Structures are given as structure tokens and as C-alpha cells.
Amino acid sequence: MNLELICINPACRARYAITDVLYNCPRCDGLLDAGFVAPAASPAELKKTWRERRMSNRPIDQSGVWRYREMLPFEESGLHIVTLREGNTPLLPAPRAAEYAGLDALTFKHQGFNPTGSFKDNGMTCGATQAMRLGMTRVACVSTGNTSASMAAYAAAAGLHPLIFIPNGNISYGKLAQALEYGARTFQVEANFDQILALVRVLAERLGIYLLNSMNPFRVEGQKTIMIEMLDQRDWVVPDWVVLPGGNLGNVSAFGKGLRELRDAGFIDRLPRLAVVQAAGSAPFYAFVRDGGEFRAVLHPETLATAIKIGDPVSWPKAKREIEASDGVVECVSEQEIADAKAVIGQCGIGCEPASAATLAGLRKLRASGVVAKNADVVAVLTGNVLKDPDYIYRYHTGVLDAPDGHRLKSTFGNAPVVVPNDADEIARRIG
Ligand code: F0G
């Protein structure tokens, strides 16, 4: 098998060795795909094999990414795999959230059940594996928090040295704490995500450090297994819609690529429609798809959902390709809509971080405008764990959560703790 990195620009399509250390096409600067060759075994055989691997105690079978390794042909030897048993995230029915969105039913695929609490682990196991395969010693990323937490963990597990660059004061403490605990050298830069990404690209080139941001094609390979696992869990019944939040747009690119490959290889006979939801203050892709024309970055992105506070998403050309291929849509939601949707997801006993709640907020709007039908079969992907950003939660429930423009958000579904005296009668009276 002769796998290659392929430039996605239709006018270029240059090809490079799969082991070249490249993030963009040296000829035209386009994004690169890891090439794919359909597995030799039939879909029926592989569906059976993948199901059987769930019974196995081998680490690469227990991983919800490498279990599907026939779809990740870039690492044929299996010798370099770095796994923390990522993936294996549940599909959770959420009737209360469905009702809130105006749907008959809704299922969340909760990526917050991953080892470091976000979907980044699905991609990072592949990114770290490729770093090992290439013999790299240092890895770096810029991050709004989850990528850095994940990269730090996988680098530590693999014995690589992680270097992390984050926007000073703009990531949640839960995520920063993870990076510190996993031993990453952490630089808090006085700039926003987009500016730091440009900086880190220069440093990676100059110092020979392997870059593990989502334009790294191998991260995208790993994240595509989120869709493979979802379909495996649904006995290969294709949903009508898959809804996800959009920041740097790596995840939608990965989902779309994985779904197209599954269709082309005969695992499924149609694609679900992809719906990407952005925060209104950081919504360049929403504006681009709505207005057409040139892609215009948002210079000063704002949102309390810091994970998706990105104004110049690098993967927009890939995301555009996947929205077109799947007849997808892009929606944007306000800070209040995100905050309320998040509380409703909490009321389902599920919970998630703010960026993830953009899915339910977006679905509610897409339902109201008739884009999504009431009886549609919908899977929404919750990207991060509820404990990633406890400060946001406490502020919302106690009525002191302020939007970036300074206005106080309504605590619509607020649930503030109550201070009581040490007095059984008084407490009993209050409980009622
Ligand atoms: N949800 C969460 C919880 C995230 O952390 C991110 C991205 C997204 C959604 C958006 O995904 O970028 O693939 O469109 N977080 C990145 C990070 C940027 O650095 O952790 P995307």
C-alpha cells in the first residue's frame, strides 16, 4: 500500500510521502489529507471483527480509535501506537433536551467520557503515534485548552516532551490544570488563539518540533473514528443529522472525511447531514456559508465558550468541502442560548462544557426555522466534559455570569446553592 499526503486544493492535488513532516502543501499552501485506501476485507467482515474486538483485552482493541484500525491505514505496523484507551464514548438519549429543542428524540454522543475529557483524545492518539513513527522528540500545540490537555497526556504517556501555547487568561482552569499536571511546558502568550498559531508554526519550523494542531492530518484521521464508533453503536443505521460545535473546524472536517470514506467503501449507503454551530461572537464560518464570497476572519473573536473562541479557523476549506458533500448547514447562537442549553443538558443528568452546548442551542434554532424536522433522527456530539469549566457553571447558577460585552446573562434555569443555619427544624421547613 502506497499511502500519501494529498493536497486538498483541486487545482493542485500534489502528493507527498506519508512520512514527510508537513502540515500544508509546500507548493500551494493548501491543507493536506492523509490518503485513504479502502480496506481489503468486506464491510460485513469488518463490522463483525470490530464488534468482536470489544471483547478483547488487547490495548489496541480496547481503544475506541484503533479498534477501527483498518480505516487508519497510515500506521500499518502497529508498533508506534500510543493509546490511553480513548473513544468508547456513549450514546445517551436525552428526552428533556429533545423537548427543549422541539424534537421527538435526541441522542448525545458524549466525547467528554474520553481519558482527558474531550474529543481531542480521539485525534491525539493518532497524532502522538505519528510523532513516534517519525522519531520526533518534542511536540507542540496552541490551544483553547482541550487540545493542550490531551496533547500533554499523550506526550507524557509516550515519553515525548510537550510544549503548550495558550492565550493568557482565556482558557478555563480545569484545562490549564490538566496540562500542568501532565507535565507540559506551558507558555501563556499575550495574544489570541489565531495569533499564537502563526507564532507556533514559526517556532515548530525553526526548532524542529512536531506540531499537533488540528491541521495535522493525523489528528483528523483519529477524529474520524468518532463517526465510525457512533455508527457501530447504532448498528450502522445512519442518522439524518449529526450536529457539532465549530471552532477551528478540525472536527467537522474529520467527521465528513470519515463518513465519505465509509460510504465509498460500502459501510453505509448515504451520508448524514452535518450541522455546525458557532458562537455568534466567533462565527466566521457561519458568515462565510451564509454570505458566500471570500472567507473573512473575525479579528476579535468573543465568547464565554472559550473552547470555540477562534476567529480565523485554519480548516475552513476542509469544513466547506464537508458541508457541501453532506448537504450540511451552519448555524450560530448567542451567549444566552448557549448558557441555557447547557443547563438543560445538565438537567438530563448528562452535562457538558459551554462549547458543547452550542449543539443543543443550534438545534433549537434549526428546529424553529424548519431546517430540522420534528421527527428527525439526530445525534449531537458533546465535545467536552462538564467539569472542564466549573467557574462558568457556578456563575450561571448563581446569576453572576456576564457575557463578553459586559451584559449579565439571565439565569433561566438557575439552581443556586442555599446557605442555611445548623438547625434541623429550619432546614426541614425549607425543604418543605
Ligand atoms: N468543543 C470543544 C470542547 C473544543 O475544545 C473545541 C476545540 C471545539 C468544540 C471545536 O472543535 O476546533 O475542531 O472545530 N478546541 C480546540 C482546542 C481549538 O485548542 O482545544 P474544532
XYZ file of C-alpha atoms and ligand atoms in Angstrom:
453
model
C 0.000 0.000 0.000
C 1.457 3.355 -1.006
C -0.236 5.942 1.202
C 0.445 9.603 0.666
C -0.389 13.058 1.948
C -2.570 14.746 -0.659
C -3.192 18.479 -1.098
C -6.941 19.153 -0.928
C -6.766 22.079 -3.343
C -8.461 20.746 -6.533
C -6.173 22.878 -8.704
C -3.047 21.366 -7.088
C -3.586 17.845 -5.677
C 0.177 17.483 -5.090
C 1.198 14.284 -3.295
C 3.873 13.767 -0.669
C 5.239 10.824 1.287
C 3.108 9.928 4.312
C 6.248 10.312 6.457
C 7.038 13.892 5.340
C 6.711 16.394 8.191
C 4.196 18.687 6.508
C 1.051 20.486 7.629
C 0.390 22.461 4.447
C 1.213 21.869 0.810
C 4.689 23.327 0.069
C 3.508 24.096 -3.478
C 0.235 25.980 -2.896
C -0.112 26.184 0.920
C -3.348 24.129 0.764
C -4.369 21.793 3.582
C -3.321 18.155 3.377
C -5.350 14.963 3.714
C -3.906 11.643 4.763
C -4.684 9.460 1.745
C -7.049 6.557 2.227
C -7.233 3.139 0.642
C -10.373 1.122 1.345
C -9.704 -1.988 3.467
C -9.244 -5.326 1.709
C -11.841 -7.051 3.881
C -15.546 -6.542 3.114
C -17.707 -4.184 5.198
C -19.661 -7.170 6.547
C -16.476 -8.897 7.732
C -15.070 -5.739 9.276
C -18.299 -4.855 11.094
C -18.087 -8.298 12.688
C -14.373 -8.008 13.506
C -14.821 -4.577 15.077
C -17.672 -5.859 17.231
C -15.606 -8.871 18.355
C -12.682 -6.657 19.330
C -14.841 -5.155 22.085
C -14.387 -8.475 23.927
C -10.598 -8.346 23.668
C -8.136 -7.224 26.364
C -5.502 -6.046 23.858
C -4.901 -2.300 24.272
C -5.327 -1.612 20.562
C -8.653 -3.448 20.560
C -9.831 -1.669 23.713
C -9.083 1.710 22.141
C -12.223 3.097 20.508
C -9.932 4.540 17.824
C -7.508 1.707 16.989
C -10.296 -0.879 17.124
C -11.146 0.572 13.700
C -7.534 0.475 12.516
C -8.413 -0.774 9.034
C -9.768 2.753 8.497
C -6.428 4.206 9.719
C -4.050 2.522 7.294
C -1.206 5.009 7.849
C 0.117 3.008 10.824
C 0.356 -0.487 9.402
C 2.964 -1.900 11.761
C 1.061 -1.087 14.980
C 4.470 -0.660 16.660
C 4.199 3.031 17.465
C 0.683 3.228 18.817
C 0.217 5.451 21.865
C -3.155 4.745 23.496
C -4.905 5.724 26.707
C -7.983 3.618 25.693
C -9.615 6.695 24.135
C -13.001 6.685 22.449
C -15.558 4.205 23.783
C -17.842 7.169 24.437
C -21.548 6.531 24.983
C -24.652 7.428 23.015
C -27.051 8.905 25.570
C -30.745 9.509 24.856
C -31.863 12.882 26.255
C -35.668 13.342 26.226
C -35.577 16.608 28.208
C -33.095 18.130 25.726
C -35.160 16.817 22.794
C -38.233 18.548 24.186
C -36.261 21.785 24.646
C -35.160 21.668 21.005
C -38.669 20.771 19.779
C -37.642 17.293 18.630
C -39.318 13.935 19.227
C -35.992 12.437 20.265
C -32.336 13.369 20.585
C -29.189 11.380 21.302
C -25.901 12.811 22.521
C -22.602 11.194 21.693
C -20.582 12.331 24.668
C -16.908 12.754 23.886
C -16.396 14.116 27.392
C -16.079 10.489 28.539
C -12.597 10.359 26.990
C -9.427 9.964 29.128
C -8.732 13.712 29.246
C -12.391 14.669 28.978
C -12.730 15.787 25.361
C -12.899 14.564 21.756
C -9.306 15.670 21.265
C -8.133 12.297 22.591
C -9.549 10.543 19.522
C -7.246 12.613 17.334
C -4.304 12.877 19.687
C -3.733 9.124 19.883
C -3.096 9.230 16.122
C -1.076 12.464 16.240
C 1.166 11.136 19.020
C 1.515 7.828 17.182
C 2.685 9.614 14.031
C 5.144 11.679 16.128
C 6.629 8.417 17.449
C 6.722 6.939 13.992
C 8.626 9.954 12.679
C 11.083 9.777 15.595
C 10.178 13.246 16.858
C 11.097 14.125 20.447
C 9.172 17.360 21.031
C 5.552 18.137 20.227
C 3.708 21.448 20.410
C 0.270 22.948 20.025
C -1.614 26.170 20.516
C -4.890 25.558 22.212
C -8.020 26.939 23.756
C -7.410 24.257 26.402
C -8.597 20.832 25.368
C -6.003 20.129 22.697
C -3.270 21.084 25.154
C -4.686 18.877 27.919
C -4.897 15.965 25.517
C -1.515 16.521 23.903
C 0.154 16.806 27.306
C -1.305 13.473 28.394
C -0.424 11.549 25.229
C 3.057 13.076 25.068
C 3.670 12.142 28.689
C 2.437 8.601 28.077
C 4.723 8.274 25.042
C 7.789 9.887 26.624
C 7.650 12.879 24.277
C 8.256 16.445 25.503
C 5.084 18.561 25.238
C 5.210 22.345 24.694
C 1.934 24.169 25.078
C 0.950 27.666 23.997
C -2.293 29.144 25.279
C -3.960 32.562 25.171
C -3.181 34.179 28.531
C -6.277 34.349 30.732
C -8.577 32.860 28.132
C -8.794 29.186 28.938
C -10.605 27.505 31.773
C -8.628 26.464 34.838
C -9.708 22.849 34.506
C -7.917 22.586 31.171
C -4.832 24.548 32.230
C -4.604 22.387 35.367
C -4.537 19.233 33.229
C -1.629 20.490 31.115
C 0.365 21.338 34.244
C -0.420 18.020 35.894
C 0.646 16.022 32.830
C 3.958 17.883 32.909
C 3.761 20.068 29.797
C 5.968 23.149 29.496
C 3.233 25.757 29.313
C 3.543 29.211 27.764
C 0.727 31.683 28.310
C 1.043 34.117 25.419
C -0.382 37.637 25.419
C -2.276 37.101 22.154
C -5.367 35.330 20.864
C -5.548 31.768 19.501
C -5.144 32.768 15.848
C -2.104 34.947 16.531
C -0.448 32.262 18.632
C -0.983 29.641 15.935
C 1.033 31.763 13.498
C 3.759 32.110 16.137
C 3.907 28.402 16.923
C 4.191 27.484 13.256
C 7.334 29.612 13.044
C 8.769 28.040 16.199
C 7.968 24.486 15.088
C 9.781 25.027 11.805
C 12.760 26.724 13.449
C 13.213 24.218 16.290
C 12.134 21.001 14.559
C 9.158 20.466 16.831
C 6.222 18.343 15.654
C 3.027 20.382 15.533
C -0.123 18.698 16.807
C -2.802 21.239 15.980
C -5.801 20.068 14.020
C -4.327 20.942 10.625
C -2.078 17.963 11.375
C -3.685 15.389 9.037
C -3.214 12.552 11.539
C -5.289 14.271 14.215
C -8.097 14.419 11.669
C -7.664 10.682 10.979
C -8.252 9.847 14.630
C -11.255 12.121 14.996
C -12.986 10.448 12.082
C -13.393 7.341 14.258
C -15.954 9.275 16.358
C -18.325 8.765 13.433
C -17.278 5.147 12.874
C -17.889 4.290 16.530
C -21.219 6.161 16.514
C -22.424 4.108 13.526
C -21.134 0.863 15.039
C -23.118 1.691 18.218
C -26.233 2.306 16.099
C -25.815 -0.988 14.215
C -24.911 1.095 11.141
C -28.235 2.940 10.982
C -27.337 6.364 9.551
C -28.900 9.321 11.418
C -30.485 12.187 9.487
C -28.290 14.778 11.198
C -25.008 14.978 13.090
C -24.671 18.257 14.995
C -21.393 19.599 16.402
C -19.838 22.858 17.586
C -17.350 24.598 15.272
C -14.161 26.392 16.325
C -11.033 25.675 14.342
C -13.207 23.353 12.198
C -10.997 20.282 12.503
C -13.766 18.106 13.871
C -16.296 18.738 11.113
C -13.511 18.094 8.591
C -12.761 14.788 10.289
C -16.396 13.708 10.568
C -17.058 14.475 6.915
C -13.948 12.647 5.707
C -14.715 9.581 7.790
C -18.328 9.442 6.680
C -17.436 9.791 2.998
C -14.847 7.041 3.304
C -17.395 4.754 4.988
C -19.892 5.433 2.219
C -17.336 4.952 -0.556
C -16.157 1.671 0.981
C -19.754 0.390 1.218
C -20.311 0.504 5.028
C -23.244 2.930 4.700
C -25.335 3.923 1.709
C -25.885 7.601 2.487
C -24.344 10.451 4.484
C -25.975 12.139 7.461
C -26.273 15.907 7.055
C -23.695 17.794 9.138
C -24.796 20.840 11.151
C -22.011 23.028 12.577
C -22.880 25.520 15.304
C -20.689 28.521 16.131
C -20.879 31.106 18.915
C -22.230 34.373 17.486
C -19.144 36.368 18.546
C -16.771 33.885 16.860
C -18.693 32.836 13.785
C -16.612 33.427 10.620
C -17.650 30.125 9.050
C -21.323 30.833 9.649
C -20.966 34.208 7.898
C -18.969 32.666 5.048
C -21.543 29.964 4.314
C -24.446 32.412 4.648
C -22.935 35.205 2.518
C -20.596 33.375 0.124
C -17.626 35.251 -1.357
C -14.251 35.459 0.375
C -13.596 33.844 3.737
C -13.254 36.666 6.263
C -11.660 36.077 9.669
C -13.165 37.657 12.787
C -10.338 39.786 14.173
C -11.527 39.938 17.782
C -13.446 36.738 18.478
C -15.530 36.737 21.647
C -17.478 34.099 23.559
C -17.594 32.647 27.055
C -17.397 29.262 25.348
C -13.623 29.721 25.237
C -13.041 26.361 23.515
C -14.522 27.811 20.311
C -13.225 31.363 20.666
C -11.454 31.281 17.302
C -11.743 33.946 14.599
C -9.557 32.504 11.843
C -10.154 28.744 11.677
C -7.408 27.053 9.691
C -9.512 24.133 8.496
C -12.281 26.153 6.857
C -11.544 24.846 3.313
C -11.925 21.258 4.542
C -15.046 22.192 6.505
C -16.537 23.802 3.399
C -15.900 20.609 1.441
C -17.721 18.527 4.068
C -20.691 20.885 4.413
C -21.125 20.743 0.634
C -20.684 16.965 0.414
C -23.233 16.277 3.158
C -25.746 18.983 2.233
C -24.925 20.421 5.632
C -25.763 23.691 7.356
C -24.053 26.184 9.672
C -25.866 27.972 12.497
C -24.790 30.488 15.130
C -26.081 31.013 18.671
C -25.921 33.725 21.330
C -24.249 33.553 24.731
C -27.657 33.295 26.418
C -28.708 30.454 24.123
C -25.516 28.523 24.890
C -25.846 29.069 28.645
C -29.484 27.932 28.797
C -28.935 24.928 26.533
C -26.029 23.898 28.720
C -28.214 23.950 31.833
C -30.828 21.825 30.050
C -28.145 19.256 29.131
C -27.239 19.261 32.809
C -30.861 18.630 33.760
C -30.703 15.465 31.641
C -28.068 14.137 34.055
C -25.512 14.449 31.279
C -23.738 17.814 31.447
C -21.043 19.259 29.198
C -18.777 22.261 28.811
C -20.094 25.508 27.244
C -18.869 24.942 23.659
C -20.603 21.559 23.536
C -23.934 23.126 24.480
C -23.880 25.144 21.261
C -25.207 21.922 19.677
C -28.497 21.950 21.555
C -28.865 25.720 21.223
C -28.267 25.423 17.479
C -30.678 22.531 17.110
C -33.400 24.551 18.807
C -32.924 27.291 16.210
C -32.694 24.880 13.289
C -35.871 23.223 14.511
C -37.666 26.577 14.882
C -36.726 27.600 11.338
C -37.874 24.217 9.992
C -34.445 23.138 8.724
C -34.518 20.108 11.029
C -37.804 18.153 11.102
C -39.525 17.351 14.415
C -39.192 13.606 13.846
C -35.602 13.758 12.542
C -33.101 11.186 13.779
C -30.425 13.415 15.345
C -27.077 12.727 17.011
C -25.461 15.747 18.670
C -21.828 15.494 19.693
C -20.932 16.824 23.142
C -17.270 17.630 22.803
C -16.147 18.223 26.400
C -16.806 17.117 29.970
C -18.971 19.130 32.398
C -16.030 19.604 34.810
C -13.832 21.356 32.251
C -15.264 24.760 33.191
C -16.854 24.743 36.671
C -16.447 28.501 37.083
C -18.923 29.123 34.245
C -21.423 26.747 35.840
C -21.223 28.334 39.269
C -21.670 31.795 37.821
C -24.648 30.784 35.699
C -26.493 29.110 38.545
C -25.820 31.956 40.980
C -26.841 34.633 38.487
C -23.479 36.368 38.023
C -22.449 35.189 34.549
C -21.524 38.164 32.365
C -21.268 37.980 28.567
C -18.058 39.290 26.942
C -19.811 42.598 26.150
C -20.499 43.042 29.865
C -24.220 42.343 29.928
C -25.405 39.943 32.597
C -26.880 36.709 31.305
C -30.213 35.523 32.647
C -30.004 32.541 34.935
C -33.038 30.987 33.228
C -32.550 27.526 34.694
C -30.538 28.728 37.703
C -30.015 26.433 40.670
C -28.147 28.397 43.316
C -26.936 26.673 46.490
C -28.717 27.801 49.675
C -26.890 28.814 52.855
C -28.709 27.531 55.952
C -28.104 27.604 59.708
C -27.068 24.408 61.503
C -30.673 23.803 62.557
C -32.661 20.680 61.592
C -36.054 22.351 62.120
C -35.186 25.304 59.958
C -33.702 23.097 57.191
C -36.745 20.768 57.300
C -39.006 23.808 56.977
C -37.102 24.996 53.917
C -37.130 21.561 52.274
C -40.896 21.518 52.790
N -15.690 21.817 21.542
C -14.657 21.790 22.383
C -14.902 21.373 23.791
C -13.367 22.158 21.928
O -12.341 22.125 22.764
C -13.202 22.583 20.587
C -11.907 22.995 20.076
C -14.344 22.568 19.754
C -15.551 22.185 20.260
C -14.261 22.963 18.329
O -13.685 21.966 17.552
O -11.844 23.288 16.538
O -12.456 21.042 15.661
O -13.984 22.985 15.330
N -10.875 23.178 20.796
C -9.539 23.440 20.290
C -8.514 23.381 21.388
C -9.417 24.573 19.390
O -7.457 24.026 21.273
O -8.722 22.669 22.365
P -12.942 22.334 16.177
